[in-house]
């Protein structure tokens, strides 16, 4: 495996520093205002806000997450000296604890991000996307699959955490040419089973809930309905994580939304879940501040059993290639060589990490935008390692 420096938060001019200094405080205020938490929870949120800006990491003694993933060793350090992935993961763990998510008590299991996730499904944009399914169904099947694949890719623009920052900066995320594009070989791999896909398994590691999860589910439905895979496994977070990351409850909300909209896909997905052709899976490692190279043996075996795994979104990309400052031309195939089966990344760029670019592409991006193309959410990629 090649090597590169781990992304840290310590540079005041860096994107990771802005996440801790700006995005996290904004999120804490949104969480506080969206749900009528009691005085205890509101006080804990204010304490977390002050601590993340001015204090040090103080893990609670009774939370085994910090020991399971060897995070407690960072106790006593300033948040702004941590590796980026560790800092974000610790922050969200502390946020959930502040609002009583892990209980015991009346707020146990109450998702603090649920109001935002549900709002994503109840927008004119979400309705327009479902309306577009009608004309799409009249197109040839290859055109449908191409549209659904790219819909899943660009659906990542709905990421709530990213929008907090982009709305503040007055930016909009719009489609642009992919910085790396393995669309054709990926489509060939996805359809390799033809219409006799007995035994073929698709794994999709979901990223965000709300409007992003809808196109992910539509892609899975198409691949199942047209016989390219016999079964699909949707990997979800076991509890809320990184603002809008999809959980089982979020997935059921999305399926119910598709059913209520009287879409054929919604009814097929509902049936596929009931029959076991679509399986929901959670694993504690999904909420670990570690790269997939360090995944436990049972999870590795699951990915090894799949014919192809689709990794959705920016966070999964960071964990897939390692949250490191790779030279952009570092081959994607090299940094994912550890993965036990074919894997593809569908990612809208919202952080500094990038691999697999040609020298010409990197030069053109830097010339046009400096380094903003890495984090603005206006660029995307599809990368495949077979």
mmCIF file of C-alpha atoms in Angstrom:
data_model
loop_
_atom_site.group_PDB
_atom_site.id
_atom_site.type_symbol
_atom_site.label_atom_id
_atom_site.label_comp_id
_atom_site.label_asym_id
_atom_site.label_seq_id
_atom_site.Cartn_x
_atom_site.Cartn_y
_atom_site.Cartn_z
ATOM 1 C CA UNK A 1 0.000 0.000 0.000
ATOM 2 C CA UNK A 2 1.240 3.541 -0.750
ATOM 3 C CA UNK A 3 1.300 6.071 2.089
ATOM 4 C CA UNK A 4 0.486 9.760 2.609
ATOM 5 C CA UNK A 5 -0.095 12.148 5.546
ATOM 6 C CA UNK A 6 -3.337 11.750 7.479
ATOM 7 C CA UNK A 7 -5.715 14.703 7.153
ATOM 8 C CA UNK A 8 -5.611 16.810 10.342
ATOM 9 C CA UNK A 9 -7.573 19.803 11.616
ATOM 10 C CA UNK A 10 -4.719 21.997 12.840
ATOM 11 C CA UNK A 11 -4.310 24.341 9.848
ATOM 12 C CA UNK A 12 -6.596 27.392 10.445
ATOM 13 C CA UNK A 13 -6.895 27.935 6.706
ATOM 14 C CA UNK A 14 -7.884 24.358 5.915
ATOM 15 C CA UNK A 15 -11.278 22.895 5.070
ATOM 16 C CA UNK A 16 -11.209 20.482 8.073
ATOM 17 C CA UNK A 17 -10.576 23.407 10.448
ATOM 18 C CA UNK A 18 -13.600 25.241 9.014
ATOM 19 C CA UNK A 19 -15.790 22.185 9.634
ATOM 20 C CA UNK A 20 -14.944 22.188 13.344
ATOM 21 C CA UNK A 21 -14.944 25.971 13.749
ATOM 22 C CA UNK A 22 -18.018 26.780 11.649
ATOM 23 C CA UNK A 23 -20.089 23.795 10.532
ATOM 24 C CA UNK A 24 -20.240 21.978 13.865
ATOM 25 C CA UNK A 25 -21.365 25.043 15.854
ATOM 26 C CA UNK A 26 -24.009 25.780 13.202
ATOM 27 C CA UNK A 27 -25.232 22.198 13.415
ATOM 28 C CA UNK A 28 -25.480 22.291 17.206
ATOM 29 C CA UNK A 29 -27.680 25.374 16.971
ATOM 30 C CA UNK A 30 -29.892 23.758 14.324
ATOM 31 C CA UNK A 31 -30.315 20.641 16.455
ATOM 32 C CA UNK A 32 -31.161 22.767 19.500
ATOM 33 C CA UNK A 33 -33.764 24.762 17.567
ATOM 34 C CA UNK A 34 -35.350 21.856 15.667
ATOM 35 C CA UNK A 35 -36.435 19.799 18.696
ATOM 36 C CA UNK A 36 -37.865 21.041 22.032
ATOM 37 C CA UNK A 37 -35.266 19.346 24.172
ATOM 38 C CA UNK A 38 -35.479 19.910 27.913
ATOM 39 C CA UNK A 39 -33.126 22.073 29.994
ATOM 40 C CA UNK A 40 -30.706 19.179 30.626
ATOM 41 C CA UNK A 41 -30.220 18.402 26.952
ATOM 42 C CA UNK A 42 -30.025 22.059 25.943
ATOM 43 C CA UNK A 43 -27.408 22.697 28.608
ATOM 44 C CA UNK A 44 -25.396 19.716 27.378
ATOM 45 C CA UNK A 45 -25.533 21.036 23.816
ATOM 46 C CA UNK A 46 -24.253 24.436 24.943
ATOM 47 C CA UNK A 47 -21.452 22.779 26.879
ATOM 48 C CA UNK A 48 -20.489 20.730 23.830
ATOM 49 C CA UNK A 49 -20.488 23.872 21.697
ATOM 50 C CA UNK A 50 -18.095 25.605 24.078
ATOM 51 C CA UNK A 51 -15.952 22.519 24.553
ATOM 52 C CA UNK A 52 -15.420 21.806 20.858
ATOM 53 C CA UNK A 53 -14.314 25.394 20.243
ATOM 54 C CA UNK A 54 -12.274 26.019 23.386
ATOM 55 C CA UNK A 55 -11.818 22.766 25.305
ATOM 56 C CA UNK A 56 -10.343 19.318 24.963
ATOM 57 C CA UNK A 57 -11.702 15.900 24.125
ATOM 58 C CA UNK A 58 -13.312 14.442 27.249
ATOM 59 C CA UNK A 59 -14.734 10.974 26.573
ATOM 60 C CA UNK A 60 -17.227 9.675 29.150
ATOM 61 C CA UNK A 61 -15.992 6.740 31.211
ATOM 62 C CA UNK A 62 -19.029 4.564 30.504
ATOM 63 C CA UNK A 63 -19.052 4.685 26.705
ATOM 64 C CA UNK A 64 -17.377 1.631 25.207
ATOM 65 C CA UNK A 65 -17.237 3.131 21.695
ATOM 66 C CA UNK A 66 -14.116 5.076 22.667
ATOM 67 C CA UNK A 67 -12.330 1.871 23.695
ATOM 68 C CA UNK A 68 -13.611 -0.379 20.900
ATOM 69 C CA UNK A 69 -12.078 1.829 18.241
ATOM 70 C CA UNK A 70 -9.059 3.002 20.291
ATOM 71 C CA UNK A 71 -10.268 6.622 20.415
ATOM 72 C CA UNK A 72 -9.871 7.205 24.147
ATOM 73 C CA UNK A 73 -6.142 7.742 23.633
ATOM 74 C CA UNK A 74 -7.033 11.183 22.245
ATOM 75 C CA UNK A 75 -8.529 12.289 25.583
ATOM 76 C CA UNK A 76 -7.217 15.622 26.832
ATOM 77 C CA UNK A 77 -6.196 16.864 23.395
ATOM 78 C CA UNK A 78 -7.589 19.968 21.744
ATOM 79 C CA UNK A 79 -10.186 19.150 19.118
ATOM 80 C CA UNK A 80 -8.102 21.155 16.660
ATOM 81 C CA UNK A 81 -5.105 18.824 16.966
ATOM 82 C CA UNK A 82 -6.949 15.638 15.996
ATOM 83 C CA UNK A 83 -7.062 13.729 12.728
ATOM 84 C CA UNK A 84 -10.078 15.018 10.828
ATOM 85 C CA UNK A 85 -11.982 11.741 10.751
ATOM 86 C CA UNK A 86 -11.418 11.225 14.492
ATOM 87 C CA UNK A 87 -12.527 14.773 15.336
ATOM 88 C CA UNK A 88 -15.756 14.438 13.352
ATOM 89 C CA UNK A 89 -16.581 11.025 14.768
ATOM 90 C CA UNK A 90 -15.946 12.144 18.356
ATOM 91 C CA UNK A 91 -18.093 15.226 17.827
ATOM 92 C CA UNK A 92 -21.105 13.256 16.611
ATOM 93 C CA UNK A 93 -20.722 10.706 19.374
ATOM 94 C CA UNK A 94 -20.706 13.535 21.937
ATOM 95 C CA UNK A 95 -23.686 15.223 20.277
ATOM 96 C CA UNK A 96 -25.785 12.058 20.524
ATOM 97 C CA UNK A 97 -24.815 11.678 24.156
ATOM 98 C CA UNK A 98 -25.707 15.323 24.862
ATOM 99 C CA UNK A 99 -29.284 14.864 23.630
ATOM 100 C CA UNK A 100 -29.735 11.576 25.504
ATOM 101 C CA UNK A 101 -29.808 9.341 22.452
ATOM 102 C CA UNK A 102 -28.039 6.466 24.186
ATOM 103 C CA UNK A 103 -30.249 6.784 27.286
ATOM 104 C CA UNK A 104 -31.629 5.640 29.528
ATOM 105 C CA UNK A 105 -34.427 8.165 29.557
ATOM 106 C CA UNK A 106 -37.241 9.545 27.400
ATOM 107 C CA UNK A 107 -34.895 10.785 24.676
ATOM 108 C CA UNK A 108 -33.254 7.407 24.169
ATOM 109 C CA UNK A 109 -33.261 6.476 20.477
ATOM 110 C CA UNK A 110 -34.658 9.840 19.314
ATOM 111 C CA UNK A 111 -32.732 10.889 16.207
ATOM 112 C CA UNK A 112 -31.728 14.570 16.589
ATOM 113 C CA UNK A 113 -31.388 14.862 12.817
ATOM 114 C CA UNK A 114 -34.776 13.358 11.957
ATOM 115 C CA UNK A 115 -36.565 16.711 11.403
ATOM 116 C CA UNK A 116 -34.010 17.608 8.720
ATOM 117 C CA UNK A 117 -34.189 14.197 7.077
ATOM 118 C CA UNK A 118 -37.980 14.205 6.852
ATOM 119 C CA UNK A 119 -37.994 17.761 5.531
ATOM 120 C CA UNK A 120 -35.769 16.574 2.671
ATOM 121 C CA UNK A 121 -38.531 14.231 1.499
ATOM 122 C CA UNK A 122 -41.245 16.901 1.638
ATOM 123 C CA UNK A 123 -39.944 19.435 -0.864
ATOM 124 C CA UNK A 124 -40.923 20.459 -4.400
ATOM 125 C CA UNK A 125 -37.543 19.203 -5.583
ATOM 126 C CA UNK A 126 -38.215 15.732 -4.171
ATOM 127 C CA UNK A 127 -41.654 15.693 -5.788
ATOM 128 C CA UNK A 128 -40.189 16.751 -9.136
ATOM 129 C CA UNK A 129 -37.663 13.933 -9.001
ATOM 130 C CA UNK A 130 -40.431 11.367 -8.561
ATOM 131 C CA UNK A 131 -42.457 12.940 -11.354
ATOM 132 C CA UNK A 132 -39.478 12.413 -13.652
ATOM 133 C CA UNK A 133 -39.725 8.643 -13.127
ATOM 134 C CA UNK A 134 -42.697 8.473 -15.503
ATOM 135 C CA UNK A 135 -40.900 9.704 -18.625
ATOM 136 C CA UNK A 136 -37.767 7.814 -17.623
ATOM 137 C CA UNK A 137 -39.666 4.521 -17.689
ATOM 138 C CA UNK A 138 -40.363 5.075 -21.399
ATOM 139 C CA UNK A 139 -36.667 5.212 -22.252
ATOM 140 C CA UNK A 140 -34.600 2.173 -23.319
ATOM 141 C CA UNK A 141 -33.299 0.171 -20.379
ATOM 142 C CA UNK A 142 -29.623 1.164 -20.864
ATOM 143 C CA UNK A 143 -30.667 4.830 -20.783
ATOM 144 C CA UNK A 144 -32.678 4.221 -17.628
ATOM 145 C CA UNK A 145 -29.751 2.588 -15.864
ATOM 146 C CA UNK A 146 -27.359 5.348 -16.890
ATOM 147 C CA UNK A 147 -29.774 8.000 -15.594
ATOM 148 C CA UNK A 148 -30.332 6.171 -12.315
ATOM 149 C CA UNK A 149 -26.600 5.642 -11.774
ATOM 150 C CA UNK A 150 -25.867 9.319 -12.255
ATOM 151 C CA UNK A 151 -28.930 10.253 -10.213
ATOM 152 C CA UNK A 152 -27.481 8.234 -7.353
ATOM 153 C CA UNK A 153 -24.106 9.913 -7.831
ATOM 154 C CA UNK A 154 -25.373 13.498 -7.884
ATOM 155 C CA UNK A 155 -27.994 12.838 -5.233
ATOM 156 C CA UNK A 156 -25.123 13.315 -2.790
ATOM 157 C CA UNK A 157 -25.549 17.054 -3.314
ATOM 158 C CA UNK A 158 -28.494 16.827 -0.912
ATOM 159 C CA UNK A 159 -26.118 16.066 1.987
ATOM 160 C CA UNK A 160 -27.448 18.167 4.853
ATOM 161 C CA UNK A 161 -24.086 18.737 6.505
ATOM 162 C CA UNK A 162 -22.579 20.022 3.283
ATOM 163 C CA UNK A 163 -25.561 22.292 2.622
ATOM 164 C CA UNK A 164 -25.093 24.010 5.970
ATOM 165 C CA UNK A 165 -21.749 25.253 4.705
ATOM 166 C CA UNK A 166 -22.674 25.821 1.056
ATOM 167 C CA UNK A 167 -25.762 27.866 1.954
ATOM 168 C CA UNK A 168 -23.623 29.995 4.234
ATOM 169 C CA UNK A 169 -21.148 30.601 1.428
ATOM 170 C CA UNK A 170 -23.871 31.307 -1.128
ATOM 171 C CA UNK A 171 -22.858 28.379 -3.296
ATOM 172 C CA UNK A 172 -24.944 25.973 -5.326
ATOM 173 C CA UNK A 173 -23.927 22.461 -6.290
ATOM 174 C CA UNK A 174 -24.472 21.876 -9.998
ATOM 175 C CA UNK A 175 -23.482 19.114 -12.351
ATOM 176 C CA UNK A 176 -20.157 19.320 -14.120
ATOM 177 C CA UNK A 177 -17.938 16.823 -15.952
ATOM 178 C CA UNK A 178 -16.711 14.031 -13.733
ATOM 179 C CA UNK A 179 -13.095 14.360 -12.619
ATOM 180 C CA UNK A 180 -12.754 10.584 -13.005
ATOM 181 C CA UNK A 181 -15.274 8.515 -14.911
ATOM 182 C CA UNK A 182 -15.463 4.728 -14.882
ATOM 183 C CA UNK A 183 -19.153 4.774 -15.831
ATOM 184 C CA UNK A 184 -18.822 2.384 -18.788
ATOM 185 C CA UNK A 185 -16.887 -0.408 -17.044
ATOM 186 C CA UNK A 186 -19.128 -0.067 -14.002
ATOM 187 C CA UNK A 187 -22.273 -0.399 -16.120
ATOM 188 C CA UNK A 188 -20.755 -3.474 -17.760
ATOM 189 C CA UNK A 189 -20.080 -4.985 -14.350
ATOM 190 C CA UNK A 190 -23.544 -4.141 -13.031
ATOM 191 C CA UNK A 191 -25.241 -5.768 -16.014
ATOM 192 C CA UNK A 192 -22.825 -8.703 -16.390
ATOM 193 C CA UNK A 193 -25.464 -11.098 -15.129
ATOM 194 C CA UNK A 194 -27.774 -10.250 -17.987
ATOM 195 C CA UNK A 195 -31.246 -11.518 -17.186
ATOM 196 C CA UNK A 196 -29.987 -14.652 -15.440
ATOM 197 C CA UNK A 197 -28.427 -13.246 -12.299
ATOM 198 C CA UNK A 198 -28.952 -16.261 -10.064
ATOM 199 C CA UNK A 199 -26.645 -15.939 -7.095
ATOM 200 C CA UNK A 200 -25.384 -12.431 -7.956
ATOM 201 C CA UNK A 201 -25.296 -10.050 -4.987
ATOM 202 C CA UNK A 202 -25.095 -6.270 -5.039
ATOM 203 C CA UNK A 203 -23.903 -4.407 -1.963
ATOM 204 C CA UNK A 204 -24.575 -0.688 -1.620
ATOM 205 C CA UNK A 205 -23.015 1.154 1.326
ATOM 206 C CA UNK A 206 -25.393 4.071 1.778
ATOM 207 C CA UNK A 207 -24.387 7.565 2.735
ATOM 208 C CA UNK A 208 -27.127 10.111 3.375
ATOM 209 C CA UNK A 209 -30.850 9.823 4.059
ATOM 210 C CA UNK A 210 -33.583 12.076 2.675
ATOM 211 C CA UNK A 211 -33.412 13.025 -0.992
ATOM 212 C CA UNK A 212 -30.119 11.213 -1.553
ATOM 213 C CA UNK A 213 -31.373 7.846 -0.404
ATOM 214 C CA UNK A 214 -34.288 7.923 -2.857
ATOM 215 C CA UNK A 215 -32.118 7.655 -6.009
ATOM 216 C CA UNK A 216 -29.968 5.025 -4.286
ATOM 217 C CA UNK A 217 -33.073 2.928 -3.716
ATOM 218 C CA UNK A 218 -34.289 3.530 -7.266
ATOM 219 C CA UNK A 219 -30.958 2.266 -8.603
ATOM 220 C CA UNK A 220 -31.155 -0.858 -6.446
ATOM 221 C CA UNK A 221 -34.756 -1.438 -7.528
ATOM 222 C CA UNK A 222 -33.830 -1.222 -11.217
ATOM 223 C CA UNK A 223 -30.973 -3.690 -10.881
ATOM 224 C CA UNK A 224 -33.189 -6.164 -9.017
ATOM 225 C CA UNK A 225 -36.278 -5.677 -11.166
ATOM 226 C CA UNK A 226 -34.416 -6.248 -14.420
ATOM 227 C CA UNK A 227 -32.626 -9.354 -13.235
ATOM 228 C CA UNK A 228 -29.080 -8.069 -12.995
ATOM 229 C CA UNK A 229 -28.808 -9.214 -9.364
ATOM 230 C CA UNK A 230 -30.675 -11.838 -7.391
ATOM 231 C CA UNK A 231 -30.323 -9.927 -4.139
ATOM 232 C CA UNK A 232 -29.068 -6.632 -2.766
ATOM 233 C CA UNK A 233 -27.677 -5.705 0.637
ATOM 234 C CA UNK A 234 -28.015 -2.116 1.805
ATOM 235 C CA UNK A 235 -25.465 -1.195 4.473
ATOM 236 C CA UNK A 236 -26.746 1.480 6.862
ATOM 237 C CA UNK A 237 -25.578 3.182 10.033
ATOM 238 C CA UNK A 238 -26.660 1.473 13.275
ATOM 239 C CA UNK A 239 -27.489 4.909 14.743
ATOM 240 C CA UNK A 240 -27.484 8.545 13.552
ATOM 241 C CA UNK A 241 -24.060 9.679 12.417
ATOM 242 C CA UNK A 242 -22.635 12.662 10.495
ATOM 243 C CA UNK A 243 -25.929 14.631 10.390
ATOM 244 C CA UNK A 244 -27.776 12.862 7.625
ATOM 245 C CA UNK A 245 -26.292 9.385 7.339
ATOM 246 C CA UNK A 246 -28.961 6.823 6.580
ATOM 247 C CA UNK A 247 -30.278 4.440 9.243
ATOM 248 C CA UNK A 248 -32.886 1.673 9.043
ATOM 249 C CA UNK A 249 -35.618 4.115 10.103
ATOM 250 C CA UNK A 250 -34.558 6.530 7.357
ATOM 251 C CA UNK A 251 -34.686 3.745 4.780
ATOM 252 C CA UNK A 252 -38.197 2.757 5.808
ATOM 253 C CA UNK A 253 -39.216 6.423 5.610
ATOM 254 C CA UNK A 254 -37.840 6.580 2.067
ATOM 255 C CA UNK A 255 -39.606 3.385 0.987
ATOM 256 C CA UNK A 256 -42.872 4.586 2.542
ATOM 257 C CA UNK A 257 -42.413 7.865 0.684
ATOM 258 C CA UNK A 258 -42.061 6.027 -2.618
ATOM 259 C CA UNK A 259 -45.086 3.860 -1.841
ATOM 260 C CA UNK A 260 -47.199 6.873 -0.840
ATOM 261 C CA UNK A 261 -46.223 8.539 -4.112
ATOM 262 C CA UNK A 262 -47.688 5.471 -5.868
ATOM 263 C CA UNK A 263 -44.469 4.600 -7.654
ATOM 264 C CA UNK A 264 -43.932 1.106 -8.983
ATOM 265 C CA UNK A 265 -40.439 1.184 -7.504
ATOM 266 C CA UNK A 266 -41.827 1.826 -4.036
ATOM 267 C CA UNK A 267 -44.084 -1.210 -4.175
ATOM 268 C CA UNK A 268 -41.298 -3.388 -5.597
ATOM 269 C CA UNK A 269 -38.872 -2.291 -2.887
ATOM 270 C CA UNK A 270 -41.467 -2.984 -0.202
ATOM 271 C CA UNK A 271 -41.945 -6.479 -1.594
ATOM 272 C CA UNK A 272 -38.206 -7.061 -2.004
ATOM 273 C CA UNK A 273 -37.665 -6.231 1.663
ATOM 274 C CA UNK A 274 -40.465 -8.562 2.743
ATOM 275 C CA UNK A 275 -39.131 -11.397 0.591
ATOM 276 C CA UNK A 276 -35.493 -10.930 1.601
ATOM 277 C CA UNK A 277 -34.211 -10.027 -1.857
ATOM 278 C CA UNK A 278 -33.307 -6.633 -0.391
ATOM 279 C CA UNK A 279 -31.611 -6.932 2.997
ATOM 280 C CA UNK A 280 -30.791 -4.136 5.423
ATOM 281 C CA UNK A 281 -27.489 -4.476 7.271
ATOM 282 C CA UNK A 282 -25.845 -2.503 10.053
ATOM 283 C CA UNK A 283 -22.396 -3.007 11.519
ATOM 284 C CA UNK A 284 -20.696 -1.140 14.394
ATOM 285 C CA UNK A 285 -17.693 -0.468 12.153
ATOM 286 C CA UNK A 286 -19.878 1.851 10.085
ATOM 287 C CA UNK A 287 -19.510 4.417 12.892
ATOM 288 C CA UNK A 288 -15.809 3.882 13.517
ATOM 289 C CA UNK A 289 -13.237 6.639 12.773
ATOM 290 C CA UNK A 290 -11.151 4.163 10.788
ATOM 291 C CA UNK A 291 -10.510 3.342 7.123
ATOM 292 C CA UNK A 292 -12.061 0.287 5.526
ATOM 293 C CA UNK A 293 -8.569 -1.164 5.300
ATOM 294 C CA UNK A 294 -8.978 -1.838 9.041
ATOM 295 C CA UNK A 295 -12.407 -3.469 8.769
ATOM 296 C CA UNK A 296 -13.053 -6.514 10.983
ATOM 297 C CA UNK A 297 -13.048 -10.011 9.525
ATOM 298 C CA UNK A 298 -16.814 -10.517 9.517
ATOM 299 C CA UNK A 299 -17.415 -7.352 7.505
ATOM 300 C CA UNK A 300 -14.599 -8.224 5.120
ATOM 301 C CA UNK A 301 -16.248 -11.601 4.527
ATOM 302 C CA UNK A 302 -19.552 -9.907 3.679
ATOM 303 C CA UNK A 303 -17.948 -7.632 1.108
ATOM 304 C CA UNK A 304 -15.994 -10.576 -0.287
ATOM 305 C CA UNK A 305 -19.267 -12.415 -0.901
ATOM 306 C CA UNK A 306 -20.711 -9.590 -3.025
ATOM 307 C CA UNK A 307 -20.215 -9.435 -6.780
ATOM 308 C CA UNK A 308 -19.807 -5.669 -6.547
ATOM 309 C CA UNK A 309 -19.937 -3.096 -3.740
ATOM 310 C CA UNK A 310 -21.005 0.478 -4.396
ATOM 311 C CA UNK A 311 -19.601 2.970 -1.891
ATOM 312 C CA UNK A 312 -21.759 6.066 -1.839
ATOM 313 C CA UNK A 313 -20.712 9.537 -0.812
ATOM 314 C CA UNK A 314 -17.790 11.507 0.477
ATOM 315 C CA UNK A 315 -17.327 9.943 3.909
ATOM 316 C CA UNK A 316 -17.336 6.410 2.525
ATOM 317 C CA UNK A 317 -14.767 7.504 -0.068
ATOM 318 C CA UNK A 318 -12.519 8.921 2.645
ATOM 319 C CA UNK A 319 -12.739 5.648 4.523
ATOM 320 C CA UNK A 320 -12.321 3.552 1.366
ATOM 321 C CA UNK A 321 -9.062 5.163 0.225
ATOM 322 C CA UNK A 322 -7.924 6.371 3.657
ATOM 323 C CA UNK A 323 -8.408 9.930 4.916
ATOM 324 C CA UNK A 324 -4.995 11.034 3.691
ATOM 325 C CA UNK A 325 -3.516 13.796 1.570
ATOM 326 C CA UNK A 326 -2.739 11.597 -1.399
ATOM 327 C CA UNK A 327 -1.161 13.096 -4.476
ATOM 328 C CA UNK A 328 -4.257 13.327 -6.718
ATOM 329 C CA UNK A 329 -2.648 11.091 -9.335
ATOM 330 C CA UNK A 330 -2.236 8.210 -6.863
ATOM 331 C CA UNK A 331 -4.009 5.284 -8.571
ATOM 332 C CA UNK A 332 -7.399 4.472 -7.076
ATOM 333 C CA UNK A 333 -6.703 0.812 -7.759
ATOM 334 C CA UNK A 334 -3.609 0.885 -5.550
ATOM 335 C CA UNK A 335 -5.198 2.456 -2.474
ATOM 336 C CA UNK A 336 -8.172 0.074 -2.700
ATOM 337 C CA UNK A 337 -6.142 -3.064 -3.460
ATOM 338 C CA UNK A 338 -6.955 -4.422 0.019
ATOM 339 C CA UNK A 339 -10.707 -4.549 -0.685
ATOM 340 C CA UNK A 340 -11.788 -8.192 -1.018
ATOM 341 C CA UNK A 341 -14.031 -7.857 -4.100
ATOM 342 C CA UNK A 342 -14.891 -5.413 -6.902
ATOM 343 C CA UNK A 343 -15.684 -1.983 -5.463
ATOM 344 C CA UNK A 344 -16.899 1.265 -7.006
ATOM 345 C CA UNK A 345 -17.064 4.753 -5.543
ATOM 346 C CA UNK A 346 -19.914 7.140 -6.395
ATOM 347 C CA UNK A 347 -18.865 10.412 -4.837
ATOM 348 C CA UNK A 348 -19.540 14.132 -4.972
ATOM 349 C CA UNK A 349 -16.349 15.881 -3.812
ATOM 350 C CA UNK A 350 -16.785 17.591 -0.419
ATOM 351 C CA UNK A 351 -13.396 17.080 1.228
ATOM 352 C CA UNK A 352 -9.707 17.269 0.354
ATOM 353 C CA UNK A 353 -9.088 13.561 -0.259
ATOM 354 C CA UNK A 354 -8.775 12.510 -3.902
ATOM 355 C CA UNK A 355 -7.091 9.753 -5.896
ATOM 356 C CA UNK A 356 -7.099 8.464 -9.437
ATOM 357 C CA UNK A 357 -6.861 11.695 -11.426
ATOM 358 C CA UNK A 358 -4.828 12.103 -14.566
ATOM 359 C CA UNK A 359 -2.121 14.800 -14.448
ATOM 360 C CA UNK A 360 -4.027 16.728 -17.121
ATOM 361 C CA UNK A 361 -7.252 16.712 -15.102
ATOM 362 C CA UNK A 362 -5.528 17.841 -11.934
ATOM 363 C CA UNK A 363 -3.776 20.685 -13.747
ATOM 364 C CA UNK A 364 -7.017 21.861 -15.375
ATOM 365 C CA UNK A 365 -8.908 21.832 -12.075
ATOM 366 C CA UNK A 366 -6.226 23.703 -10.164
ATOM 367 C CA UNK A 367 -5.865 26.254 -12.956
ATOM 368 C CA UNK A 368 -9.598 26.903 -13.007
ATOM 369 C CA UNK A 369 -10.435 26.798 -9.293
ATOM 370 C CA UNK A 370 -7.318 26.565 -7.155
ATOM 371 C CA UNK A 371 -8.139 23.876 -4.603
ATOM 372 C CA UNK A 372 -11.843 24.687 -4.185
ATOM 373 C CA UNK A 373 -12.848 21.900 -6.570
ATOM 374 C CA UNK A 374 -11.958 19.415 -3.839
ATOM 375 C CA UNK A 375 -14.578 20.637 -1.347
ATOM 376 C CA UNK A 376 -17.237 22.669 -3.190
ATOM 377 C CA UNK A 377 -19.551 19.749 -4.017
ATOM 378 C CA UNK A 378 -19.709 20.792 -7.681
ATOM 379 C CA UNK A 379 -17.408 17.993 -8.851
ATOM 380 C CA UNK A 380 -17.978 14.259 -8.778
ATOM 381 C CA UNK A 381 -16.395 10.967 -9.730
ATOM 382 C CA UNK A 382 -17.169 7.360 -10.492
ATOM 383 C CA UNK A 383 -14.215 5.056 -9.869
ATOM 384 C CA UNK A 384 -14.041 1.272 -10.120
ATOM 385 C CA UNK A 385 -11.575 -1.352 -8.987
ATOM 386 C CA UNK A 386 -12.364 -4.875 -10.173
#
